[in-house]
Amino acid sequence: MKEVENAVSLGAVKTLLISDSLIIKARNENFYKELESIMKLAETTKAEVHIISASHDSGKKLESLGGIACILRYKIY
């Protein structure tokens, strides 16, 4: 999650992918505000934000990556 947050803050994210189960977990474990701020920052940098259902195969793959991932506009180091 920190790597994605860093990429979003640099404006390098083209598409932000978040699983719906991560959002539920964030609400239950009190880190929803942090997740919400990442989503809002992504939107302000013109990134697309997609919430993926964990019941689909793609959602299961996203879950295996921690529930959050991004597609970059450009390479960051």
XYZ file of C-alpha atoms in Angstrom:
77
model
C 0.000 0.000 0.000
C 2.893 2.373 0.709
C 4.347 1.834 -2.765
C 1.008 2.645 -4.373
C 0.596 5.697 -2.141
C 4.051 6.899 -3.193
C 3.253 6.424 -6.895
C -0.037 8.309 -6.488
C 1.686 11.191 -4.701
C 4.173 11.446 -7.587
C 1.310 11.624 -10.095
C 2.599 8.530 -11.856
C -0.594 6.478 -11.565
C -2.772 6.054 -14.633
C -5.190 3.534 -13.091
C -5.714 2.684 -9.412
C -7.179 -0.747 -8.659
C -8.696 -1.494 -5.251
C -10.535 -4.612 -4.156
C -13.869 -4.180 -2.441
C -12.744 -6.467 0.366
C -9.832 -4.100 1.131
C -12.328 -1.262 1.538
C -14.375 -3.369 3.954
C -11.222 -4.360 5.837
C -10.131 -0.709 5.994
C -13.443 0.288 7.552
C -13.238 -2.494 10.125
C -9.586 -1.860 11.027
C -9.734 1.950 11.038
C -7.432 2.776 8.119
C -10.221 3.819 5.757
C -9.242 7.510 5.915
C -5.770 6.650 4.610
C -7.239 4.570 1.784
C -9.773 7.278 0.977
C -7.049 9.920 0.796
C -5.144 7.751 -1.711
C -8.277 7.437 -3.849
C -8.994 11.181 -3.711
C -5.408 12.085 -4.562
C -5.520 9.673 -7.499
C -8.666 11.366 -8.777
C -7.090 14.822 -8.494
C -4.153 13.646 -10.614
C -6.623 12.436 -13.282
C -6.095 8.758 -12.538
C -8.944 6.319 -13.018
C -10.049 4.560 -9.828
C -11.586 1.104 -10.199
C -13.065 -0.943 -7.379
C -12.843 -4.630 -8.230
C -15.113 -7.259 -6.721
C -13.235 -9.964 -4.842
C -15.758 -12.538 -6.056
C -14.315 -12.392 -9.606
C -11.058 -14.001 -10.714
C -9.436 -10.623 -11.284
C -10.451 -9.572 -7.781
C -8.884 -12.716 -6.350
C -5.632 -11.946 -8.164
C -5.742 -8.390 -6.843
C -6.281 -9.762 -3.339
C -3.107 -11.812 -3.699
C -1.271 -8.510 -4.343
C -2.584 -6.981 -1.140
C -5.887 -5.660 -2.466
C -4.413 -2.550 -4.069
C -2.354 -2.028 -7.215
C -1.799 0.556 -9.910
C -0.915 0.920 -13.548
C 1.699 3.615 -14.060
C 1.866 6.404 -16.625
C 5.650 6.316 -16.498
C 8.413 4.407 -14.761
C 9.368 5.520 -11.274
C 12.490 4.582 -9.341
